[in-house]
Coordinates of N, CA and C in Angstrom, one line a residue:
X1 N 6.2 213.4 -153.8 CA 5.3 213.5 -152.7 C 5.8 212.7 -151.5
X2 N 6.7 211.7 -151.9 CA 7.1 210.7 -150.5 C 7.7 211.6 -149.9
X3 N 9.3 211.8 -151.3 CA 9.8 212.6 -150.2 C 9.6 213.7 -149.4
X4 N 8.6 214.5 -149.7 CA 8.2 215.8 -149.4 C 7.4 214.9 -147.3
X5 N 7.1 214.4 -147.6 CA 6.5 213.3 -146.6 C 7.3 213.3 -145.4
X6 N 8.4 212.5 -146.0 CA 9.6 212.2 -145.1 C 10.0 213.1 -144.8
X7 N 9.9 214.2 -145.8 CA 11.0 215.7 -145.5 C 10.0 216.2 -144.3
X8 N 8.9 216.3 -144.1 CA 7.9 216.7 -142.8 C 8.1 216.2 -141.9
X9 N 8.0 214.5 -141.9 CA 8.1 213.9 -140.8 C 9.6 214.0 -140.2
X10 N 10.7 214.2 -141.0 CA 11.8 214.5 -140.1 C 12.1 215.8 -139.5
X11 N 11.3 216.9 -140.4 CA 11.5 217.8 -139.7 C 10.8 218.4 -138.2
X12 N 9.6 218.0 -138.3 CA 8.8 217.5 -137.3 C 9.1 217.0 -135.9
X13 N 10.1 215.8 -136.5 CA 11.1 215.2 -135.3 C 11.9 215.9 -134.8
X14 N 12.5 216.6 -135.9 CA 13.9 217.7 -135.6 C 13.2 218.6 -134.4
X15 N 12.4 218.9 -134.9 CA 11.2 220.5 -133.9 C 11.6 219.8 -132.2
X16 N 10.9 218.6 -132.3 CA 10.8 217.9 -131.1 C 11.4 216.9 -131.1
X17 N 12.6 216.4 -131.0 CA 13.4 215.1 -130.4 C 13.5 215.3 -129.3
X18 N 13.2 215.8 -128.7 CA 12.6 215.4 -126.6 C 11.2 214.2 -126.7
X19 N 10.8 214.7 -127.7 CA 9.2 213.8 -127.6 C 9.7 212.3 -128.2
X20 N 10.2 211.7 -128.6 CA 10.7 210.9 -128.7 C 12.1 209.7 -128.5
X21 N 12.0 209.2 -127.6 CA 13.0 208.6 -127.1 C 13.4 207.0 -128.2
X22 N 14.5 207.1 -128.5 CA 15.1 205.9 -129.0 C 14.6 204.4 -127.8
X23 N 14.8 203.5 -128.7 CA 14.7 202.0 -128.2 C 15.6 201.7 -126.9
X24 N 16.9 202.1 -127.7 CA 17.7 201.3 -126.8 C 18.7 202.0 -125.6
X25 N 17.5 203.1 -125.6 CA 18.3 203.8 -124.2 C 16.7 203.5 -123.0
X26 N 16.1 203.0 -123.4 CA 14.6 202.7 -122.9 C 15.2 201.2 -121.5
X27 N 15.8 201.2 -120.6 CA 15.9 199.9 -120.0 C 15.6 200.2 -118.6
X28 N 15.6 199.0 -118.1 CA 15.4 199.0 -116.4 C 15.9 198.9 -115.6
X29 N 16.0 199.0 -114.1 CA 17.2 199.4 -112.9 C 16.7 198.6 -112.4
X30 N 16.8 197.3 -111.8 CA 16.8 197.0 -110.2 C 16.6 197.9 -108.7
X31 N 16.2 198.2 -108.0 CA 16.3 199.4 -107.2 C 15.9 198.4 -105.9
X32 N 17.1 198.0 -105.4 CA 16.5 197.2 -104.0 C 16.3 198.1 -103.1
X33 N 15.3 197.3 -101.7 CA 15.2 198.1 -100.6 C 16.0 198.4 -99.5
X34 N 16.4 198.6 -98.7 CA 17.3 199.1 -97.9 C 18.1 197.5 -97.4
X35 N 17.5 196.3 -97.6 CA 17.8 195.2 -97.0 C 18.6 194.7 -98.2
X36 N 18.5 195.3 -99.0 CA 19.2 195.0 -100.5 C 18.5 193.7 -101.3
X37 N 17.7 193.5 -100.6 CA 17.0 192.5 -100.9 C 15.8 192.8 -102.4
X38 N 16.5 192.4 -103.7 CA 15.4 193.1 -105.0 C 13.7 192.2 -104.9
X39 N 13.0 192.5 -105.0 CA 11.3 192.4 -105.7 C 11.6 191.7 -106.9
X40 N 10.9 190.6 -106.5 CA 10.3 190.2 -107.6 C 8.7 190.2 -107.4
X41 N 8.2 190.4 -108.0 CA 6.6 191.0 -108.2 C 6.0 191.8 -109.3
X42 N 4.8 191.7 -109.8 CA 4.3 192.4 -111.3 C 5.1 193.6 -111.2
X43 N 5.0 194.0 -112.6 CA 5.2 195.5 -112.6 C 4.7 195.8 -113.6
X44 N 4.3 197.3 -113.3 CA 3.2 198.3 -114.5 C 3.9 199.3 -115.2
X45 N 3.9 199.5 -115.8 CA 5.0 200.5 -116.9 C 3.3 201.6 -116.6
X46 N 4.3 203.1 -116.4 CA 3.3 204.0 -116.5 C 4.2 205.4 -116.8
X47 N 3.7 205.9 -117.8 CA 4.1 207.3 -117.7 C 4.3 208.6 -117.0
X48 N 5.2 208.7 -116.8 CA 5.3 209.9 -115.4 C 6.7 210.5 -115.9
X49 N 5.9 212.2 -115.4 CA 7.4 213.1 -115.6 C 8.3 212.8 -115.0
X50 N 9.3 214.0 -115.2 CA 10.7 213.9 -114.4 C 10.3 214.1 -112.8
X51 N 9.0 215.8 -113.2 CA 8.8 216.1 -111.7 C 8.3 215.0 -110.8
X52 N 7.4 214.6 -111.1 CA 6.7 213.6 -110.1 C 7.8 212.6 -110.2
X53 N 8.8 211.9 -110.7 CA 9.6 210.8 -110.2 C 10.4 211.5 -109.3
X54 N 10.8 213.0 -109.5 CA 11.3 213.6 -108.0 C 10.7 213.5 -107.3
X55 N 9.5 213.9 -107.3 CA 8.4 214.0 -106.0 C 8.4 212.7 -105.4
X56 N 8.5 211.5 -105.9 CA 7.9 210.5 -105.3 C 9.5 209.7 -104.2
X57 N 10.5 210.4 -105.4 CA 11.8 210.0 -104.7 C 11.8 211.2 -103.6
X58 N 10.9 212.2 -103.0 CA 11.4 213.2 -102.3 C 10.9 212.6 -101.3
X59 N 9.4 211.2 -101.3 CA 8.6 211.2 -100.5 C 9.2 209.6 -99.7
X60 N 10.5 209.0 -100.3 CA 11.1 208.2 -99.4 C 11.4 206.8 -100.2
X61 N 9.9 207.3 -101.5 CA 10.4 205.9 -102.6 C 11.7 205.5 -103.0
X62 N 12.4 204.7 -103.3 CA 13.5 204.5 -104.2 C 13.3 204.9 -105.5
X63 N 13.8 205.8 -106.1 CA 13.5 205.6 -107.8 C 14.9 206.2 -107.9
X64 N 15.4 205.0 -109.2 CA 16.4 205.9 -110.4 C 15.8 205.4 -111.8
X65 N 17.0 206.4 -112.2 CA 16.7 206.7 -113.7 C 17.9 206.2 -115.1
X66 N 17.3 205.5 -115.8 CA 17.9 204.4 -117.0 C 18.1 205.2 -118.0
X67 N 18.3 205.8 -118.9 CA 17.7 206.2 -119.8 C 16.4 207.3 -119.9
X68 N 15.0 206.5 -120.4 CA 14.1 207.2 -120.3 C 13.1 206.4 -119.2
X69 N 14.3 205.5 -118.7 CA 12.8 204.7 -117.7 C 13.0 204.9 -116.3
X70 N 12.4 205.2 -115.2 CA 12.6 205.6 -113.9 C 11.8 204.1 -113.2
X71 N 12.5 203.5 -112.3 CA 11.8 202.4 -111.6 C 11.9 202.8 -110.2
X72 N 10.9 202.1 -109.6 CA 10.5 202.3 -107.8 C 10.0 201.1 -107.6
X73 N 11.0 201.2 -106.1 CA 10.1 200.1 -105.3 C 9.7 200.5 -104.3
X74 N 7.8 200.3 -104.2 CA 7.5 200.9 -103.1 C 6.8 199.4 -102.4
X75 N 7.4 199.7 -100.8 CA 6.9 199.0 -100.0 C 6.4 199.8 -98.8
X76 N 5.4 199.1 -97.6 CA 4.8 199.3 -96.3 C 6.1 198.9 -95.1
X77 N 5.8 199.4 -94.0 CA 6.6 199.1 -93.3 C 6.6 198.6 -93.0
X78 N 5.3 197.5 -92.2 CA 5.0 196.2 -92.0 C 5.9 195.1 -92.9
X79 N 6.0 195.3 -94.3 CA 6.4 194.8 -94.7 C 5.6 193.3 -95.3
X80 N 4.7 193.8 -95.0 CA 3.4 192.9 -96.0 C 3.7 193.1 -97.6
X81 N 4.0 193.9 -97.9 CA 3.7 194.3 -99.3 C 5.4 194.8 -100.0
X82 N 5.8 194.9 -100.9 CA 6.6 195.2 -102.0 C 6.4 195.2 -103.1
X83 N 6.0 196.3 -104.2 CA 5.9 196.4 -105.2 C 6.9 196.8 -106.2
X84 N 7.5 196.6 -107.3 CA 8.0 197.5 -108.3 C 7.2 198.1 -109.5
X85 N 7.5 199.7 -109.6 CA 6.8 200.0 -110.8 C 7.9 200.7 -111.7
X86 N 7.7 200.6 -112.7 CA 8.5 201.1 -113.9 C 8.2 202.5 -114.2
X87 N 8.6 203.2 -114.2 CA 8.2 204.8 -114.1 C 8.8 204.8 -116.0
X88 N 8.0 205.4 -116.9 CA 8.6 205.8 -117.8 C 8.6 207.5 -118.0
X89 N 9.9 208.0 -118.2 CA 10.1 209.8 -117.6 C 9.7 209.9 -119.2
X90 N 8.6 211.0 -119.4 CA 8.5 211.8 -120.1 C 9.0 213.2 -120.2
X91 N 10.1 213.4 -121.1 CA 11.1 214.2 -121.4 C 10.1 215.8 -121.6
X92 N 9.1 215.7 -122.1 CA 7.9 217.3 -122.1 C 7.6 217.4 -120.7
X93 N 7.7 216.4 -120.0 CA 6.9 216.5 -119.0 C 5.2 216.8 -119.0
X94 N 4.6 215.7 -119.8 CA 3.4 215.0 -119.9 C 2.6 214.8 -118.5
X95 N 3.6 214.5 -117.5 CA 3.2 213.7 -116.6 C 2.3 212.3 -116.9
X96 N 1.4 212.0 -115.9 CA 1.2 210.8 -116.1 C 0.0 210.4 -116.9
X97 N 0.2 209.5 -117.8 CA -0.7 209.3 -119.1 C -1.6 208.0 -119.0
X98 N -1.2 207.1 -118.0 CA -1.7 206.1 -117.5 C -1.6 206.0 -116.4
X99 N -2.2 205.4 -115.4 CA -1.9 205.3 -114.1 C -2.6 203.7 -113.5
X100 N -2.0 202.9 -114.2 CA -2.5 201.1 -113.4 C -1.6 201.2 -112.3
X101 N -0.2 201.6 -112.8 CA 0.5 201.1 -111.6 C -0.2 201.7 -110.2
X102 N -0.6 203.2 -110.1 CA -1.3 203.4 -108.9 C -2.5 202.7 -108.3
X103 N -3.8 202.4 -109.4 CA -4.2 201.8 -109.6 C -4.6 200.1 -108.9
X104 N -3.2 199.7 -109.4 CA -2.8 198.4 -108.7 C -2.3 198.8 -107.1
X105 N -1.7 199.9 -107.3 CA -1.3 199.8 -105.7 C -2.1 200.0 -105.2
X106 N -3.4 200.8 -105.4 CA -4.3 201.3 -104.5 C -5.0 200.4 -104.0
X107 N -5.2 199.0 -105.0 CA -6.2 198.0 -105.0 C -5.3 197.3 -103.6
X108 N -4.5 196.7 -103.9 CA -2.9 196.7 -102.8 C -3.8 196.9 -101.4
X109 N -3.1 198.2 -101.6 CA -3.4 198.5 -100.2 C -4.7 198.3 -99.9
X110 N -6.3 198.2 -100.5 CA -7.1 198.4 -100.3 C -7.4 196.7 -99.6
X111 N -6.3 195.7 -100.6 CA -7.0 194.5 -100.2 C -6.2 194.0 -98.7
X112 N -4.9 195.0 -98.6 CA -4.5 194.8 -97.2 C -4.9 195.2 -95.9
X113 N -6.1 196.3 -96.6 CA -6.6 196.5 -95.7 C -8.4 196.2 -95.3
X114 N -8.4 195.4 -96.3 CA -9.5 194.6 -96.1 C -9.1 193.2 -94.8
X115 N -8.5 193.1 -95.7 CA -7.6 191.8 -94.7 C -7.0 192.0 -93.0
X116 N -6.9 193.0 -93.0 CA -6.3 193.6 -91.4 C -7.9 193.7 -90.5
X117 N -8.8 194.5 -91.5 CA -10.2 194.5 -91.3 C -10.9 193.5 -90.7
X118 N -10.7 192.0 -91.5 CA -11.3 191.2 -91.1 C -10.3 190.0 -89.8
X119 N -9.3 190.1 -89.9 CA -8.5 189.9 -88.8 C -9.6 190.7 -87.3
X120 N -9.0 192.0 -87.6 CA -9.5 192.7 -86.4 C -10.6 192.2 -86.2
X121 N -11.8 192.1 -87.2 CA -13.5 191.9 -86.6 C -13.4 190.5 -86.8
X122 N -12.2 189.9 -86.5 CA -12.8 188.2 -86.2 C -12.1 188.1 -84.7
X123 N -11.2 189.2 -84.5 CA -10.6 189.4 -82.8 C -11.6 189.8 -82.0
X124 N -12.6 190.8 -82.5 CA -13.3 191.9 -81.9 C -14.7 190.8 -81.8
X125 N -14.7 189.9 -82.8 CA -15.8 189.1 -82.6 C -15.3 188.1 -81.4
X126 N -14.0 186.9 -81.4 CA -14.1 186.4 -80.8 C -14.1 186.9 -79.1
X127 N -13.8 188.3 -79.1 CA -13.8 189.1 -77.7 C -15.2 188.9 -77.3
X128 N -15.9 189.5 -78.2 CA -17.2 189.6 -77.7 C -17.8 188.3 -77.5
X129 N -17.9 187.3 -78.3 CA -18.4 186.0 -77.4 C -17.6 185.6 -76.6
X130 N -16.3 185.6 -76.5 CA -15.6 185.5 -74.5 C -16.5 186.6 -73.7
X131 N -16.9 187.7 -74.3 CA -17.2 188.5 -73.1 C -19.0 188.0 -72.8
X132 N -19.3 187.5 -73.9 CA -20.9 187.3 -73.5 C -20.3 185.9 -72.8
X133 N -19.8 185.0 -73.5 CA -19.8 183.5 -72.5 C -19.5 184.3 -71.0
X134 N -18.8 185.0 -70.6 CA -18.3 185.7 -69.5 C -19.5 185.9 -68.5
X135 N -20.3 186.8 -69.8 CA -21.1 187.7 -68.7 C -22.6 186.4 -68.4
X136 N -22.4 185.4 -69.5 CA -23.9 184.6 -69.0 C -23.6 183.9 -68.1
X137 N -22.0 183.3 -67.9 CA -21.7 182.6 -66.6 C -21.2 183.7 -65.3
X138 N -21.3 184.8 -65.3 CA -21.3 185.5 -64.4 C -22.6 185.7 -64.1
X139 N -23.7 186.2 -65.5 CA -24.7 186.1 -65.0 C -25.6 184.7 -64.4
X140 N -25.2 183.5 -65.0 CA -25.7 182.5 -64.2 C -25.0 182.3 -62.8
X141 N -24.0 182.8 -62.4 CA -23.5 182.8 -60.9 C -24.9 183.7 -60.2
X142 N -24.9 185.0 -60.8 CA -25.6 186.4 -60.2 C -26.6 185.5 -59.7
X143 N -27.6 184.9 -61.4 CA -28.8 184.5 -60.7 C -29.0 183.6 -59.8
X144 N -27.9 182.5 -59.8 CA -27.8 181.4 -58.6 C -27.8 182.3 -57.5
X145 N -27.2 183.0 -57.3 CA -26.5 183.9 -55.6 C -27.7 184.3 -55.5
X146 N -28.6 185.2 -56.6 CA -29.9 185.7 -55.8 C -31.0 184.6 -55.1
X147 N -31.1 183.6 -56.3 CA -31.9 182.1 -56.4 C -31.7 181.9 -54.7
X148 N -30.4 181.5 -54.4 CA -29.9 181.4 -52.9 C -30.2 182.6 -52.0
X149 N -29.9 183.6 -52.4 CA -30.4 185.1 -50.9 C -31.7 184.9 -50.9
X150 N -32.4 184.6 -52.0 CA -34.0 184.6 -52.1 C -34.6 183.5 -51.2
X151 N -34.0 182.3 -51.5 CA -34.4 181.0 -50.7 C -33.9 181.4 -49.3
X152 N -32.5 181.7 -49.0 CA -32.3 182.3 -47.6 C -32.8 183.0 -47.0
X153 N -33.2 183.9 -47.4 CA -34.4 185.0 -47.1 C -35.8 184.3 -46.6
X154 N -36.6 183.1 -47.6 CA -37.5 182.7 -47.4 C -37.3 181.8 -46.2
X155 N -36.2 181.1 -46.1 CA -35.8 180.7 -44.9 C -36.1 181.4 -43.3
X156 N -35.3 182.2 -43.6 CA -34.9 183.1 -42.2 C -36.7 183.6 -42.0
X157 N -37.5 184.0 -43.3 CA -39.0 184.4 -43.3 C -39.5 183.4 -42.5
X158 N -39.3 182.2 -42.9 CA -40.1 180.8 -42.5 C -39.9 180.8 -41.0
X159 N -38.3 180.5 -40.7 CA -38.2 180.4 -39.1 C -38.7 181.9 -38.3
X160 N -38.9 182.8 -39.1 CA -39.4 184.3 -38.3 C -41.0 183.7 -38.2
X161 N -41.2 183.5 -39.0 CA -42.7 183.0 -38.7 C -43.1 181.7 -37.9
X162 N -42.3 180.8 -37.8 CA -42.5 179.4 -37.2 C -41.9 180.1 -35.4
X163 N -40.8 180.8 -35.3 CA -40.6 181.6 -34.3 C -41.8 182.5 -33.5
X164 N -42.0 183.5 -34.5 CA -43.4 184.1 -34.0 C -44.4 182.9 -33.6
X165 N -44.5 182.1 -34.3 CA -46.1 181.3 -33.8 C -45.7 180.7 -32.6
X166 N -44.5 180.2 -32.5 CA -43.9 179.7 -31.2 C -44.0 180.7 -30.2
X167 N -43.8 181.5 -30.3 CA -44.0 182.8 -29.6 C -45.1 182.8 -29.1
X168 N -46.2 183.5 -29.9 CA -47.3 183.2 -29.9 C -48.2 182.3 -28.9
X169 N -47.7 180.1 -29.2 CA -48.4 179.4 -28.9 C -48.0 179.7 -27.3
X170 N -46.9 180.0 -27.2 CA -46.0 180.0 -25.7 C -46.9 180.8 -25.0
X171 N -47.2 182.1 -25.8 CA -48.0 183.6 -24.8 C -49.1 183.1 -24.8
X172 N -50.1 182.1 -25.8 CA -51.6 181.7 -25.6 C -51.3 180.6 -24.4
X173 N -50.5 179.8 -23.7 CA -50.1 178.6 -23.3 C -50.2 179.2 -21.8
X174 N -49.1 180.6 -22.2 CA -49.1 180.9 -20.7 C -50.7 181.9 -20.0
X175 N -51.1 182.0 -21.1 CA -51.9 182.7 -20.8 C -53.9 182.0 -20.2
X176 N -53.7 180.6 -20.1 CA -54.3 179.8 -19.8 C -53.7 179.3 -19.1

């Protein structure tokens, strides 16, 4: 019975030796970025076909291929960020059976752009209290300037009227 066992399970293997990759052709690449400069930073081993490590090398990433293991380093242009992920190529072309590494990048990018977020709304805030400090000392000019046309006005009223009465006492004066 064992051997009848073993006789299945190798034959089994025989059927499919694509679905199985040996140990020691399983290794990693370095893949610097254009600055030649290598990543050091986590990395996520995830499963992914041949096709998609094309696709992703079609889309500007770096990837090569070790063995059975495909690595990328994907970075922003800003250059906030560099990641390496370990692509492991499934030979059926499974595609991807796990996905942290996107996963992690997504979170990545989400927390960098959380962070640009609150940059921006601590600019857009300090704008806005320059623009209110702005507008209350413009508006406390406004109200001074009117405060003053108003008093000037009451002025020029006063002597129109102290004018008139002089007027006035002059025509009752001459008029006796």
């Amino acid at each position: 019975m064992d051997n009848n066992e073993s006789t299945e399970s190798t034959a089994s293997t025989a059927a499919h030796p694509a679905t199985i990759a040996p140990a020691s052709t399983t290794t990693t690449t370095t893949v610097p970025f254009d600055n030649n400069t290598p990543v050091e930073s986590g990395r996520t081993k995830i499963d992914i076909s041949s096709e998609i490590a094309a696709y992703i090398n079609s889309k500007g990433v770096k990837v090569t291929r070790t063995g059975e293991t495909v690595q990328a380093k994907i970075g922003w242009v800003q250059g906030c960020m560099r990641e390496t992920y370990d692509f492991t190529v499934s030979p059926m072309g499974e595609g991807i059976q796990q996905n942290e590494g996107f996963d992690s990048l997504e979170d990545k990018r989400n927390e960098e752009l959380d962070k640009t977020q609150k940059r921006s709304g601590a600019k857009i805030a300090a704008l806005a209290t320059n623009f209110k400090q702005t507008a209350d000392a413009l508006g406390g000019r406004v109200q001074a300037a009117l405060a003053f046309a108003k008093f000037k006005m009451f002025l020029n009223n006063e002597e129109k009227w102290e004018l008139q009465e002089l007027k006035e006492d002059q025509e009752d004066e001459m008029e006796f």
